[in-house]
mmCIF file of C-alpha atoms in Angstrom:
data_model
loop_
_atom_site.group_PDB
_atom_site.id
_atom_site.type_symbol
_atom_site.label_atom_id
_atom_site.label_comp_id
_atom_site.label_asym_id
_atom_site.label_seq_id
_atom_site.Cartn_x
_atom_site.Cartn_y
_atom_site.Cartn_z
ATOM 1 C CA UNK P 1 99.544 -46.303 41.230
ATOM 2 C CA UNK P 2 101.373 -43.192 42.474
ATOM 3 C CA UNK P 3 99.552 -41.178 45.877
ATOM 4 C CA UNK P 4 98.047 -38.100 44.199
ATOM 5 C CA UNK P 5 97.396 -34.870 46.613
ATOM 6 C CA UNK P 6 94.459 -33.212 45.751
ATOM 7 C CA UNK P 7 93.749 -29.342 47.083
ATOM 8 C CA UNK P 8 90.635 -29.352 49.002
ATOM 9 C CA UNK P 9 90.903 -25.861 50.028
ATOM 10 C CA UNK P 10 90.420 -26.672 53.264
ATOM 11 C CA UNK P 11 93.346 -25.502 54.996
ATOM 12 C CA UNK P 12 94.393 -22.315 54.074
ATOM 13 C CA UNK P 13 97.934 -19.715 54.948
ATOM 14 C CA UNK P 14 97.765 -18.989 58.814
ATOM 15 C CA UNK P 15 97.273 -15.496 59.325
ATOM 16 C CA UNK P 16 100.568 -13.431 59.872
ATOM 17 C CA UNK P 17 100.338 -10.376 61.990
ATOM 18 C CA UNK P 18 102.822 -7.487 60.772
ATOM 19 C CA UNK P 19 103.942 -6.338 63.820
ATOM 20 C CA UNK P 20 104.046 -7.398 67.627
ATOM 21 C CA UNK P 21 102.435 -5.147 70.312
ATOM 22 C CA UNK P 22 104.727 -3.632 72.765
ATOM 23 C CA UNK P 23 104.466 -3.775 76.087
ATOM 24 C CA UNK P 24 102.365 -0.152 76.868
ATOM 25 C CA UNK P 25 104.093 -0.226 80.238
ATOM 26 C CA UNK P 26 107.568 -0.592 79.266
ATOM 27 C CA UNK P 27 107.394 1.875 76.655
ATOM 28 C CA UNK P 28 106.264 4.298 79.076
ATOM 29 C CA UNK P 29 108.175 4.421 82.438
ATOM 30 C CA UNK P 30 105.033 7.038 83.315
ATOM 31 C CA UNK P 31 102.462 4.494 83.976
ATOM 32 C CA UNK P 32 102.114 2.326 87.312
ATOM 33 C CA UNK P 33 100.084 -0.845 87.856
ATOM 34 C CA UNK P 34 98.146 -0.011 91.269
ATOM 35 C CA UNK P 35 95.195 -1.906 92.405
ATOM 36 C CA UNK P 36 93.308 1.499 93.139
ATOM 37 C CA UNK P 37 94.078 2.776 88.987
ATOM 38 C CA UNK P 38 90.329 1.196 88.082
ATOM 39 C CA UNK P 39 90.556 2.814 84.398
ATOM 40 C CA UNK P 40 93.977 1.386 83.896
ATOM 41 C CA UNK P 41 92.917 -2.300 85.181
ATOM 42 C CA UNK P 42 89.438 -1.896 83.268
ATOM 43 C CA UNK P 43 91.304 -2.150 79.819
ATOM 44 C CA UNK P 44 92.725 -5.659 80.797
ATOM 45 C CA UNK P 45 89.539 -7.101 81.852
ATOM 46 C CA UNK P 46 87.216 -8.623 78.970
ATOM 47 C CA UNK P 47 83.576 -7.901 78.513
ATOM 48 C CA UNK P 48 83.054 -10.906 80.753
ATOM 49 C CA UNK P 49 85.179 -9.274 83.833
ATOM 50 C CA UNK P 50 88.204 -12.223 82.913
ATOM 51 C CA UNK P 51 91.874 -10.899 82.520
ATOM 52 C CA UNK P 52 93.042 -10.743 78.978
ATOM 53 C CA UNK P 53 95.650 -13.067 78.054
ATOM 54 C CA UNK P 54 99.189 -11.659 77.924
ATOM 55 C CA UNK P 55 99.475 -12.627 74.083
ATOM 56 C CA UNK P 56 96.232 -10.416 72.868
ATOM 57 C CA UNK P 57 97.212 -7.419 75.514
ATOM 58 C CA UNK P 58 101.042 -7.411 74.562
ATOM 59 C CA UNK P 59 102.227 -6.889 77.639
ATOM 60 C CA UNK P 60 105.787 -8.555 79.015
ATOM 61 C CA UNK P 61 105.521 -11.403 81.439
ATOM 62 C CA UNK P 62 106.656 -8.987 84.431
ATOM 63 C CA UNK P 63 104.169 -6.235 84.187
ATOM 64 C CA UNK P 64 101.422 -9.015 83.068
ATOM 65 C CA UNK P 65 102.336 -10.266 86.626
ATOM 66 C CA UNK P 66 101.878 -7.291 88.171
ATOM 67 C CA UNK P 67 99.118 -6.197 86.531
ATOM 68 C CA UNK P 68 97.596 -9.474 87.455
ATOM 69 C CA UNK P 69 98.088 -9.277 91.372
ATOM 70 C CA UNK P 70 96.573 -5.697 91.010
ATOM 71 C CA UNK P 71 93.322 -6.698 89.374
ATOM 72 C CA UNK P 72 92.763 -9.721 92.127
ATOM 73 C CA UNK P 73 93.544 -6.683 94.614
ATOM 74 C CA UNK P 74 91.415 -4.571 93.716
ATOM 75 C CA UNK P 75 88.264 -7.249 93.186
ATOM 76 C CA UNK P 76 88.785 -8.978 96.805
ATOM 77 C CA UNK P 77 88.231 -5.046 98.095
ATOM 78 C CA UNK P 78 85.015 -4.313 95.452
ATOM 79 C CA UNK P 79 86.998 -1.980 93.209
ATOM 80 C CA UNK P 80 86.234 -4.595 90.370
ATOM 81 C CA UNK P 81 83.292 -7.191 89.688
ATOM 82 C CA UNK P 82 84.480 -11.220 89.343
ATOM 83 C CA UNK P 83 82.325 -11.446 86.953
ATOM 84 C CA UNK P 84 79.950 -8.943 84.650
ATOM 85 C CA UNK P 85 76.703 -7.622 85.981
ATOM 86 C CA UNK P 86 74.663 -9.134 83.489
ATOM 87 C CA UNK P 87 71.381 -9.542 84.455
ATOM 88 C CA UNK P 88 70.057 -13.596 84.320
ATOM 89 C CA UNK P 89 66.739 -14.231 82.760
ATOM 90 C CA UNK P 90 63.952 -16.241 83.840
#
């Protein structure tokens, strides 16, 4: 008796994304990473204060560096929280 495969339907097609994001800092030679730039370094923190991952911000390994040393920075002088400010309840 021969193996038959049967479709459970379990594992579908992995999701394909159309297009890669660009690096927003390469594209435009305007834009600096500096530790004191708190609107810049807000968009790479998550809701939880952590930095967001290089593959879901689409930014090159160089300026995700940078960017990186700049957000540390700026929380070791209180620019930025570690973590968010929600409040714990009893």
């Amino acid at each position: 008796m021969a193996f038959q495969r049967r479709s459970t339907g379990g594992g579908g097609p992995r999701r394909r994304y159309s297009r890669r994001k660009g690096c927003r800092f390469c594209a435009d030679k305007s834009l600096t990473i500096e530790y004191k730039n708190i609107d810049t370094l807000k968009y790479f923190l998550s809701e939880r204060g952590k930095i967001v991952p290089r593959r879901i911000s689409g930014n090159c390994a160089t300026h995700q560096r940078k960017l990186t040393a700049a957000i540390k920075r700026a929380r070791n002088i209180a620019l930025l929280p570690f973590t968010s400010s929600h409040s714990l309840k009893d």
